[in-house]
Coordinates of C-alpha atoms and ligand atoms in Angstrom, one line a residue:
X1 CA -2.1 7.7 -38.3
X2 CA -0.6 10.2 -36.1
X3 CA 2.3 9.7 -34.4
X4 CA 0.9 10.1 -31.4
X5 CA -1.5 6.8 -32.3
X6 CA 1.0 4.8 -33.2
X7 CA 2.8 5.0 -30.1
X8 CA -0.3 4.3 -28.2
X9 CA -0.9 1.6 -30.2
X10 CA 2.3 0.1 -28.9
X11 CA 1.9 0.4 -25.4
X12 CA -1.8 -0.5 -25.3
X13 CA 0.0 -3.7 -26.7
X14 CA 2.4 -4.0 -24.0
X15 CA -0.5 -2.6 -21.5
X16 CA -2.5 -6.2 -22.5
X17 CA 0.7 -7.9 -22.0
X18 CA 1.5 -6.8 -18.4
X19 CA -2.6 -7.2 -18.0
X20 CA -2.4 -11.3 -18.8
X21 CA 0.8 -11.4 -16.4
X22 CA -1.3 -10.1 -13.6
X23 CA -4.3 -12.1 -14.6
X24 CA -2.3 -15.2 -14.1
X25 CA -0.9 -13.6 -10.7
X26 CA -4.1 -13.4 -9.3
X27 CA -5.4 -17.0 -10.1
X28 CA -2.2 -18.3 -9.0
X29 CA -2.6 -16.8 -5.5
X30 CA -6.6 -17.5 -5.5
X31 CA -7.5 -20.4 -7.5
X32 CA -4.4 -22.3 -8.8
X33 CA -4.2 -26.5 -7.6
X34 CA -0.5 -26.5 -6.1
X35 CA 0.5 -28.8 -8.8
X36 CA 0.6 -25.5 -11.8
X37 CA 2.7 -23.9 -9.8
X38 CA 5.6 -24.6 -12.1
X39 CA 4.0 -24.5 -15.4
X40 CA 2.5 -21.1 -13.9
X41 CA 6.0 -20.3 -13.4
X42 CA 7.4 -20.8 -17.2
X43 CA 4.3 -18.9 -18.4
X44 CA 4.5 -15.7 -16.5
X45 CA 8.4 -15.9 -17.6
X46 CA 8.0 -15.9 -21.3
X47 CA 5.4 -13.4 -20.8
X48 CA 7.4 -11.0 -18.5
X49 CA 10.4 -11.5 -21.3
X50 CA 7.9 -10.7 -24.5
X51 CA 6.7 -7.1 -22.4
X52 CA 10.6 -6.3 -21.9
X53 CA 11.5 -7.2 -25.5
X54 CA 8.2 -5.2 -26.3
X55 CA 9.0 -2.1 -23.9
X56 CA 13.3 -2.1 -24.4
X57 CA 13.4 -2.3 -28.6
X58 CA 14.0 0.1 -31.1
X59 CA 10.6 0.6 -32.0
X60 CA 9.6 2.0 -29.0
X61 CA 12.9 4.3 -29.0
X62 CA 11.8 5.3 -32.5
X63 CA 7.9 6.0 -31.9
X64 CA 9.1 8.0 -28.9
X65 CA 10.9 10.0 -30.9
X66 CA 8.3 10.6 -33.1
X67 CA 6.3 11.8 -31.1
X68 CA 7.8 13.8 -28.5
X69 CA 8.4 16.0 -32.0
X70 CA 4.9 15.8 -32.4
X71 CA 3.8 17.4 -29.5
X72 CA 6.2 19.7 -28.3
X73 CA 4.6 22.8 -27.4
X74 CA 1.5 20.8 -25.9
X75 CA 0.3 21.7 -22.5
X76 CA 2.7 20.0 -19.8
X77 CA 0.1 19.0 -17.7
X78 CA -1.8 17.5 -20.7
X79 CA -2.3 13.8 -20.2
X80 CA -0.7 12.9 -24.1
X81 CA 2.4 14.7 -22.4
X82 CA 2.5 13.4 -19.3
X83 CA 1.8 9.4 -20.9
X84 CA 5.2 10.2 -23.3
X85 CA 7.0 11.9 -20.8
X86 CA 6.9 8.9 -18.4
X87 CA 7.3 6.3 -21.4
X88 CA 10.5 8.2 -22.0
X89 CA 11.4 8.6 -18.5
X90 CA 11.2 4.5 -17.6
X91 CA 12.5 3.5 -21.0
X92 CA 16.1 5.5 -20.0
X93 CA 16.2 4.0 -16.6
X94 CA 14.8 0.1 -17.4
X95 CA 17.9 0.4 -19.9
X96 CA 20.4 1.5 -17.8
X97 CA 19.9 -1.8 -15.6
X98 CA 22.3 -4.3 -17.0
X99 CA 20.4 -7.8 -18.0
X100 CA 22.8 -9.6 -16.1
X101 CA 21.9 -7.8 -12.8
X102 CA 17.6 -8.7 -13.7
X103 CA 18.4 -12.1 -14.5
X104 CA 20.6 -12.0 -11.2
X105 CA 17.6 -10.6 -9.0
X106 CA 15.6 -13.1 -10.7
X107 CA 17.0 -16.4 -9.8
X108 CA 18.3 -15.1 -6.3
X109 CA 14.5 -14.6 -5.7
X110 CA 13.2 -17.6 -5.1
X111 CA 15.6 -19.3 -3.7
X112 CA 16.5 -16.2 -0.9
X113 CA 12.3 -16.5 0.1
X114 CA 12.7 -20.1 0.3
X115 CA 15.6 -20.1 2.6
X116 CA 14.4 -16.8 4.3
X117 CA 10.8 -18.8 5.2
X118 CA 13.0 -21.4 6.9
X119 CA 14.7 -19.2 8.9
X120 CA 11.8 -17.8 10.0
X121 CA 10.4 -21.1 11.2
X122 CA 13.8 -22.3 13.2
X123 CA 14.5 -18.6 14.4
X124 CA 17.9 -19.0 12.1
X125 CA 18.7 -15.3 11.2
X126 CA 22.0 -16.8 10.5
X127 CA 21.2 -19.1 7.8
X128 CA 19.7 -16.2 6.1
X129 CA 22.3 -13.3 6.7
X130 CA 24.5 -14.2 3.8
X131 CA 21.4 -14.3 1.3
X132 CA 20.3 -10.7 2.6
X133 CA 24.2 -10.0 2.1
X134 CA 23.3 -11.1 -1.9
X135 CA 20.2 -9.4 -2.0
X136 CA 22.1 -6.0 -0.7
X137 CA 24.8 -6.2 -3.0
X138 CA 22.1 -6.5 -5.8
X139 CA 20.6 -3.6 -4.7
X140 CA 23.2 -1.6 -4.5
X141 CA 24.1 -2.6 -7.9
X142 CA 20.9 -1.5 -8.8
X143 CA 21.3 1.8 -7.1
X144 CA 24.5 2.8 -8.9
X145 CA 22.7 1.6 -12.8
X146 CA 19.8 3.9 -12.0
X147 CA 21.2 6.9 -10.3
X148 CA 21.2 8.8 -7.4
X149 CA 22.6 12.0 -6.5
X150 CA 22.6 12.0 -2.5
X151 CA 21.9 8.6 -0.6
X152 CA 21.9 5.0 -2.3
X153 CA 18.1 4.9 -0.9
X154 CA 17.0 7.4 -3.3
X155 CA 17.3 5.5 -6.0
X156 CA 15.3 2.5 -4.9
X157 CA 12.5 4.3 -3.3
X158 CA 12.0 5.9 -6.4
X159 CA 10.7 2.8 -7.9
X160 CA 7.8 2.5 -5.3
X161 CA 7.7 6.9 -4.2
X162 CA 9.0 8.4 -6.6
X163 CA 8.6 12.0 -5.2
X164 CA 10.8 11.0 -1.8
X165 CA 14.0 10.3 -0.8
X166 CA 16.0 9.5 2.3
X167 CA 16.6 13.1 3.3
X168 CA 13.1 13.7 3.1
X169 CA 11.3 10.7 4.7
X170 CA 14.6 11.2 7.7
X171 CA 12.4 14.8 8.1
X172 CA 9.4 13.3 7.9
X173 CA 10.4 10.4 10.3
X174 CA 11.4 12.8 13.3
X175 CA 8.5 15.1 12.9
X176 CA 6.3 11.9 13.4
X177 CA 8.4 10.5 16.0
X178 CA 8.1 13.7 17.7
X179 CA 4.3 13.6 17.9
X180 CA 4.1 9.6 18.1
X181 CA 6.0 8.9 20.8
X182 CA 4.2 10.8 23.5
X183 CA 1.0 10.1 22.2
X184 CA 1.6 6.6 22.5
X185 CA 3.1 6.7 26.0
X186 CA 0.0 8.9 27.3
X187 CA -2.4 5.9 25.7
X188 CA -0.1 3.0 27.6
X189 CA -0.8 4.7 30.7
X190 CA -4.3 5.6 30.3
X191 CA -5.1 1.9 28.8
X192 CA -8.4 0.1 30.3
X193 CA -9.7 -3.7 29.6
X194 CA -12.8 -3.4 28.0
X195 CA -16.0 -4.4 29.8
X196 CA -16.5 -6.9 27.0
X197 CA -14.5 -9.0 24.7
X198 CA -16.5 -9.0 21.6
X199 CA -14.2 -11.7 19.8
X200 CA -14.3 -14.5 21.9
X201 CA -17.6 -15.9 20.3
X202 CA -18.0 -17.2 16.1
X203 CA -18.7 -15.0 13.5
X204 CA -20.3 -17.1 10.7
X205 CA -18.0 -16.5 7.4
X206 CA -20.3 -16.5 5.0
X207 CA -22.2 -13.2 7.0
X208 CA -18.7 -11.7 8.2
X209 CA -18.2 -11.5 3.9
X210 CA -22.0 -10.3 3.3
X211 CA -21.4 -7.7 5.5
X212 CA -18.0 -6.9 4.3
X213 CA -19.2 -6.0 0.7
X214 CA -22.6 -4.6 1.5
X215 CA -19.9 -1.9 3.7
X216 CA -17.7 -2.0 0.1
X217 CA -20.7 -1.5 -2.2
X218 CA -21.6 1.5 0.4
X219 CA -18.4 3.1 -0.6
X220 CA -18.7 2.6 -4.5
X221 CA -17.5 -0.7 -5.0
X222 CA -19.0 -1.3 -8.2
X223 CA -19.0 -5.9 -8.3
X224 CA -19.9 -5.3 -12.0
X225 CA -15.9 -4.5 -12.6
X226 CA -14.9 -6.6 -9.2
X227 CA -15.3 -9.4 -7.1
X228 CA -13.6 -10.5 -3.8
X229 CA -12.3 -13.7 -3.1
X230 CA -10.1 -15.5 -0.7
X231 CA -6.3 -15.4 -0.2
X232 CA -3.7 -16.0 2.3
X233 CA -2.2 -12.7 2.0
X234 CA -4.8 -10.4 1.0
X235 CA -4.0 -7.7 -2.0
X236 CA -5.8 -6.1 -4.7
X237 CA -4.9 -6.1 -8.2
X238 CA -6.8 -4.6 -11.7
X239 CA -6.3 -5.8 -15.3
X240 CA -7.8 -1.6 -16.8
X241 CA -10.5 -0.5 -14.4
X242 CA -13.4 -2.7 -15.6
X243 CA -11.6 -5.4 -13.8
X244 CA -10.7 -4.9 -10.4
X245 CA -10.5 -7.2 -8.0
X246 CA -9.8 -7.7 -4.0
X247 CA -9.4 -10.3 -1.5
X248 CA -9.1 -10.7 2.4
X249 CA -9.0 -13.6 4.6
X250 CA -11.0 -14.7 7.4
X251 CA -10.7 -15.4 11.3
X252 CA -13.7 -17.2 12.6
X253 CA -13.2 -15.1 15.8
X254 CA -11.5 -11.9 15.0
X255 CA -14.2 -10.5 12.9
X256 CA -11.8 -7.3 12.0
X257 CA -9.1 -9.2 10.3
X258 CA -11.7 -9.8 7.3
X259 CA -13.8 -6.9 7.8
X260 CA -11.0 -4.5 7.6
X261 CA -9.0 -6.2 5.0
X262 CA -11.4 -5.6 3.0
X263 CA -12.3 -2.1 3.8
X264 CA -8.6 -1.6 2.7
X265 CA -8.3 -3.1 -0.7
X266 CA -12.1 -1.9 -1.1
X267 CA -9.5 1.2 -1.1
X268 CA -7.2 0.5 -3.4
X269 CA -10.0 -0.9 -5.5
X270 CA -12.0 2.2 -5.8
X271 CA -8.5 4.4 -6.8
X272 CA -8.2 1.5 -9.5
X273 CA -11.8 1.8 -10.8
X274 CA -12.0 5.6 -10.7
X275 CA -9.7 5.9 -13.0
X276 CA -10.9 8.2 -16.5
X277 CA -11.9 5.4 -19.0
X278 CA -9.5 7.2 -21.4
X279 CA -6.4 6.3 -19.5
X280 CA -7.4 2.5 -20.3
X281 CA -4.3 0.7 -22.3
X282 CA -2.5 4.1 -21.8
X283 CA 1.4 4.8 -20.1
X284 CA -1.0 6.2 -17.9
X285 CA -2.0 3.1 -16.1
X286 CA 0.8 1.1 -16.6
X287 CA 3.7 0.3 -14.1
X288 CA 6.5 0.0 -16.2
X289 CA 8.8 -1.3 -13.3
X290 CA 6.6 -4.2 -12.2
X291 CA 6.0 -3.0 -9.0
X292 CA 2.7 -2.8 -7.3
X293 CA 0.6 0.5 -7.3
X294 CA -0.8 0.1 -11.6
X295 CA -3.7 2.9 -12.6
X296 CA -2.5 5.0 -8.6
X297 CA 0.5 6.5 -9.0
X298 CA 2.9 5.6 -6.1
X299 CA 2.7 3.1 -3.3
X300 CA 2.2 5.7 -1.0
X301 CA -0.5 7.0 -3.1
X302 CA -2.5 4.2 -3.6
X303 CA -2.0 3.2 0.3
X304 CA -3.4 6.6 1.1
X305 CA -6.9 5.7 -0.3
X306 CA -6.9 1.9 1.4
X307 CA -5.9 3.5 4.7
X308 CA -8.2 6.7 4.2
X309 CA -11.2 4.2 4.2
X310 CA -10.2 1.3 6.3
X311 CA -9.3 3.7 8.9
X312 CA -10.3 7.0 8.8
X313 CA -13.5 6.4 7.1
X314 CA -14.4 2.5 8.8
X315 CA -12.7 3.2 11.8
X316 CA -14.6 6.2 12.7
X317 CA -17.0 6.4 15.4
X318 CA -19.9 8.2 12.9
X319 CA -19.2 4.9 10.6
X320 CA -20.2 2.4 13.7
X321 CA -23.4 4.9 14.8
X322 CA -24.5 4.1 11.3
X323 CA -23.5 1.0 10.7
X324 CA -23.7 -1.0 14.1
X325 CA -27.3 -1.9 13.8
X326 CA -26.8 -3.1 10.7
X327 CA -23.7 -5.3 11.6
X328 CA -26.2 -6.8 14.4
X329 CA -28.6 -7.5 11.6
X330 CA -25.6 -10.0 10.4
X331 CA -25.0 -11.0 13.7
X332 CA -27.8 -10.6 16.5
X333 CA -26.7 -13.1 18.7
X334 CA -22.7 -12.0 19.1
X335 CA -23.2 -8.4 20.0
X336 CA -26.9 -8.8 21.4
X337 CA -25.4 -6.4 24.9
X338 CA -22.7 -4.5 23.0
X339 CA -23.4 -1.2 21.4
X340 CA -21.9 1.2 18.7
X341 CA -19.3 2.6 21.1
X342 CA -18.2 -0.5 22.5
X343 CA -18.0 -2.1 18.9
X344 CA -15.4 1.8 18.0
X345 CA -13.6 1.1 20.8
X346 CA -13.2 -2.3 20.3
X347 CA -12.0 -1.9 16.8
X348 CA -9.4 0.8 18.2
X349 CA -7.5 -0.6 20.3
X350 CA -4.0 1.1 21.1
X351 CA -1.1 -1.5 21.8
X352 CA 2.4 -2.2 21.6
X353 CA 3.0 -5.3 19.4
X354 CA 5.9 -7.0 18.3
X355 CA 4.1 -7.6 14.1
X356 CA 4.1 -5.3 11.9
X357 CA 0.8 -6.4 10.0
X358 CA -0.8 -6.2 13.3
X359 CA -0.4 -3.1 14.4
X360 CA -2.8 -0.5 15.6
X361 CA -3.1 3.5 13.8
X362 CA -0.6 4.7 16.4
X363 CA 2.1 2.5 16.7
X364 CA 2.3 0.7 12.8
X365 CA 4.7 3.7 11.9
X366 CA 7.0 3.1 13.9
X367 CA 7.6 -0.3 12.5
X368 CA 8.1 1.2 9.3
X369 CA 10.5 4.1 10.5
X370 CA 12.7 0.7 12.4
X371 CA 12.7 -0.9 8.9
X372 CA 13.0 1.9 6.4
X373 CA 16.4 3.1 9.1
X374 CA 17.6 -0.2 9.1
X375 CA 17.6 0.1 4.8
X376 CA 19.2 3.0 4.4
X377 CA 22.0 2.2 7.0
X378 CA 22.4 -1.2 5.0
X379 CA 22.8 1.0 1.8
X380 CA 25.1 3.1 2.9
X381 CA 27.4 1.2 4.6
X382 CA 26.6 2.3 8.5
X383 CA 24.6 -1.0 9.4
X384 CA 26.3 -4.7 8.7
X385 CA 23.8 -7.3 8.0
X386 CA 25.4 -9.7 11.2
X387 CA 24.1 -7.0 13.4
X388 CA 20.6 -6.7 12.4
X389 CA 19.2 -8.4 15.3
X390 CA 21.2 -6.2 17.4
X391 CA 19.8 -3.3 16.3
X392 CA 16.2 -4.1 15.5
X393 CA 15.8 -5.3 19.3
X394 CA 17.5 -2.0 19.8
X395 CA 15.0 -0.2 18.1
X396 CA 12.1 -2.3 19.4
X397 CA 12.6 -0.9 22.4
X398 CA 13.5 2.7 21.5
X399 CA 10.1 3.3 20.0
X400 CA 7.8 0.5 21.4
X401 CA 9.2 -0.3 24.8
X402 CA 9.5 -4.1 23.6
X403 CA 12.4 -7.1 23.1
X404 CA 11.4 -9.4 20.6
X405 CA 11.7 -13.0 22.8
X406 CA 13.1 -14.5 19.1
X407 CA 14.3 -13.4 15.4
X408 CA 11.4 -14.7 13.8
X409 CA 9.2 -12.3 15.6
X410 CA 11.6 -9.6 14.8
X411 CA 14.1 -9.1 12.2
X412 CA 12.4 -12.1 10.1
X413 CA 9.2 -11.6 10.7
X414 CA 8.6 -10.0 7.4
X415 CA 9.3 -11.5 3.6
X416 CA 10.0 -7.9 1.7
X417 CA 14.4 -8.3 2.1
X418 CA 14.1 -11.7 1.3
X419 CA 12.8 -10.5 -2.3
X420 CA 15.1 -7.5 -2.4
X421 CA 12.3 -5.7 -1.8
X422 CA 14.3 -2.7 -0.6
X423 CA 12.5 1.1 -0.7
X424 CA 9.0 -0.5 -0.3
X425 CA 7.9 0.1 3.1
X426 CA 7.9 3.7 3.2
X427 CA 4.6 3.8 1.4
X428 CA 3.0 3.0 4.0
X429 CA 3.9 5.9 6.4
X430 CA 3.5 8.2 3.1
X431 CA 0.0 7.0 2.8
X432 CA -0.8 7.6 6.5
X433 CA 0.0 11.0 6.2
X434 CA -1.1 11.9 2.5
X435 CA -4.2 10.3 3.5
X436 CA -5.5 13.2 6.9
X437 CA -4.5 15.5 4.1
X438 CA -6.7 14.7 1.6
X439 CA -9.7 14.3 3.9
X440 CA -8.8 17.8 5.2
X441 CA -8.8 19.1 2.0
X442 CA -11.9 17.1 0.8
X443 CA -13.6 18.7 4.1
X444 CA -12.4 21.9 2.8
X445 CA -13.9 21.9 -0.4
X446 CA -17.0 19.6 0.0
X447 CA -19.8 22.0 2.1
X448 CA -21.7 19.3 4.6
X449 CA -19.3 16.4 4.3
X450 CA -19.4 15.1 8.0
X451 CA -23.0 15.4 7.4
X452 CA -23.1 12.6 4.2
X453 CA -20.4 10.5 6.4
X454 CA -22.6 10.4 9.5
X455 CA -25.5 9.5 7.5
X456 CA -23.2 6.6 5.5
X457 CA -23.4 8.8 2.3
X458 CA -20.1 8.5 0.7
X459 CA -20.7 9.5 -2.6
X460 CA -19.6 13.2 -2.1
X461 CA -16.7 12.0 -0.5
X462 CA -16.0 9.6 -3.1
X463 CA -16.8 12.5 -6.1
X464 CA -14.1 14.4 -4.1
X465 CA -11.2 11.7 -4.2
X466 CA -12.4 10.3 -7.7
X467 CA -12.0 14.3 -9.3
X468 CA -9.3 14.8 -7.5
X469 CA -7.0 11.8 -7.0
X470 CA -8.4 8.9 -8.8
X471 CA -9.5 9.6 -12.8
X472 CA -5.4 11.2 -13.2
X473 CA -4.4 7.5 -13.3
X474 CA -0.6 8.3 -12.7
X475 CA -0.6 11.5 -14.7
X476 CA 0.5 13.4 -11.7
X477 CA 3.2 12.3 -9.1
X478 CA 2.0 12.0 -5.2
X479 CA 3.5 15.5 -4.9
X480 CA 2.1 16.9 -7.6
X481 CA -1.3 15.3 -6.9
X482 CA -1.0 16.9 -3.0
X483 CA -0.4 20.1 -4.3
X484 CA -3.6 20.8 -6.5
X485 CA -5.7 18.7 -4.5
X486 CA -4.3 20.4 -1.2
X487 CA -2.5 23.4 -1.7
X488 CA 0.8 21.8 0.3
X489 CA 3.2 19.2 -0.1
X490 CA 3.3 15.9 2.2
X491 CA 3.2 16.9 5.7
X492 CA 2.6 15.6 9.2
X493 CA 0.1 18.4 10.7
X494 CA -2.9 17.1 9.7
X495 CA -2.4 13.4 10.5
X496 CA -0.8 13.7 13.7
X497 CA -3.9 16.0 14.6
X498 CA -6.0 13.4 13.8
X499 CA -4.8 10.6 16.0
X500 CA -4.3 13.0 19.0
X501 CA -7.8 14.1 18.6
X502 CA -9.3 10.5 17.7
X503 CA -6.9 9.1 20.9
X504 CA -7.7 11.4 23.3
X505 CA -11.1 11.3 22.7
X506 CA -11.0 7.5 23.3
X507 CA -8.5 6.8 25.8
X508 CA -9.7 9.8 27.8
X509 CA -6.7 11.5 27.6
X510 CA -8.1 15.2 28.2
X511 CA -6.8 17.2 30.9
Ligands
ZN1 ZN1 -2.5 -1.7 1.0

């Protein structure tokens, strides 16, 4: 055996590991009674231990040497390279985290959501302040064990992004605000009712989800390595790309919340299952730190695929021409006077809103720049957590004209602090705007695209993201994976010119 096989060997090992964990993650969020909940809880403990004594010992230190003498000389961009370079790279920073600071995080965890979800249903930001005070003093902590060279920040949004930092999202931040801000006033003013409102009448369930995943199928969803099913907080989630699997939840009335749940881990899903096979059980598809994005390799990444077809695929008005009739089909009473461009418009809406998971295309990154500011003044000292509610109403109003009437539909309204979730929510902007550039770039390259779309052909565009995004697994980082897929690195051109063309087409914004 090579040495080479023997250190894939042990991480396909610890690859089935983290697999199980997730397999038990997904049942207990779809399908678990409330009463395994703790039982749930020791098992997914004792497995999370045996991966870390798996993934932290001396074997793996040993095999990695091994075989980093083996193949030195190898191609860089190999995938055997890339799978040992990143074993190596997460094995020196998992061990440079003291155990007393994970077991720390760990039991603060539950007990900060608990107390955070309270607070969020008395409007208490008070109770919780001085368990956000723990979780930022953990994180810091955390900062300093891993490293960072400029801003606190950098360190934690490596674990979610690992190609930004707080200099560069601050960049990235102003050139969106700069085209954002306007846009969205223009669309304020210009804003219309519409003749109709399309969701105040039922849309069955069991047709809102047949019509879901015929739309999901359309895109490549392939059911023989998925399934969808029902949770409270919708996610997607793979154990190797033969299994992946979504989920979305349902509004009786609001026929998008489903519909476009799904679209978006359909997404995720189809990153996930385009995957090369040979990347199965590899470094390649594994998230050493636990965190969300497995076979994609970033956050933003992966949020660039469920946003590029929720929005700028299922969104689109050439998706409704194609697809209205068929929607009517499902549901011939509902829209019998409505038409394709009522449904677009419908689904389009621009405004203001105080909730972040409601949010339209133009406004929802603004409530990530409030958050991701708020972070990095937290980290660095500038921002006290007593004045959070201060400052986000501050903000609130800086970039959506609004005043939160109470905490829990501002500074609590969302559960990622309470988990120490810090550096998360920039993948979300990052996707946005990775997202226009890949679709440029698939335009670019693929002759008679907007052709296939129109028709509701999305295999060329799918070929396009698969070849060029999807089969690397996380070979390549997001800014590795922008520049040969794109020629550039992450910026704002092409997505800002995509909601000012979209916008101003719809809100009739022309001069
Ligand atoms: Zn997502």
């Amino acid at each position: 055996m090579t040495a080479y096989d023997q250190f894939q060997l042990h991480i396909a090992e610890l690859s089935d590991i983290l697999n199980a964990i997730s397999i038990l993650k997904w049942d207990a969020r779809t399908q678990m009674p409330p009463g395994g909940a703790q039982t749930r809880g020791y098992q997914l403990a004792t497995l999370s231990r045996l991966a870390q004594v798996h993934f932290i010992s001396d074997k793996t230190a040993r095999l990695l040497d091994a075989v980093e003498a083996e193949i030195a000389g190898e191609d860089e961009d190999s995938y055997r390279v890339r799978a040992v370079r990143q074993t190596r790279q997460y094995y020196e920073i998992i061990r440079r985290i003291p155990l007393d600071l994970v077991s720390a995080k760990a039991e603060l965890e539950p007990v900060s959501e608990g107390v955070w979800a309270e607070a969020k249903a008395n409007n208490d930001f008070a109770s919780f302040a001085p368990f956000l005070q723990q979780q930022l003093e953990l994180a810091k902590r955390q900062a300093e064990a891993v490293g960072y060279t400029e801003h606190p920040f950098d360190a934690l949004v490596f674990e979610y992004e690992p190609s930004m930092t707080a200099a560069k999202l601050n960049r990235l931040f102003e050139q969106l605000k700069a085209g954002l801000l306007p846009l969205l006033k223009r669309i304020v003013a210009n804003d219309r009712p519409l003749e109709r409102d399309l969701w105040a009448q039922e849309y069955p369930i069991d047709k809102q989800k047949a019509f879901a995943l015929d739309i999901a199928q359309r895109f490549g969803y392939d059911l023989n390595r998925g399934r969808l099913d029902i949770a409270p907080h919708p996610f997607e989630i793979s154990f190797t790309r033969q299994d992946v699997r979504i989920t979305t939840r349902y509004n009786r009335n609001y026929l998008p919340m489903a519909l476009f749940g799904t679209l978006h881990e359909t997404g995720h899903a189809l990153y996930e299952q385009g995957v090369d096979p040979a990347l199965t059980r590899t470094a390649l598809t594994i998230d050493f730190l636990g965190k969300y994005p497995v076979g994609g390799t970033s956050y933003g990444a992966h949020e660039s695929q469920s946003r590029l077809w929720e929005n700028q695929i299922g969104r689109s008005r050439e998706f409704w021409n194609v697809h209205f009739g068929r929607l009517c089909d499902y549901f011939p009473e509902q829209l019998a006077d409505a038409d394709a461009d009522l449904m677009y418009r419908a689904v389009n809406r621009v405004r203001p809103s105080l909730i972040r998971v409601e949010a339209d295309e133009v406004t929802y990154n603004l409530h990530i720049m409030l958050r991701v500011e708020i972070e990095m003044g937290l980290l660095d000292g500038s921002l006290k957590v007593n004045d959070l509610p201060e400052i986000w109403n501050a903000k609130m109003q800086e970039y959506l004209g609004m005043t939160p009437p109470n905490d829990s539909k501002g500074v609590l309204q969302d559960v990622h602090w309470s988990g120490g979730g810090f550096g998360s929510f920039p993948g979300y902007t990052v996707g946005n705007v990775m997202s226009a550039q890949f679709l440029q770039a698939a335009r670019r390259d693929v002759t008679g695209l907007d052709d296939a779309l129109a028709r509701g052909d999305y295999a060329p565009l799918l070929g396009w993201l698969t070849d060029n995004i999807y089969r690397h697994g996380r070979a390549y980082s997001a800014s590795e994976l922008l520049q040969r897929a794109t020629g550039r690195d992450l910026e704002v051109g092409p997505y800002l010119h995509y909601l000012e063309t979209k916008f101003t087409d719809l809100y009739r914004l022309g001069n």
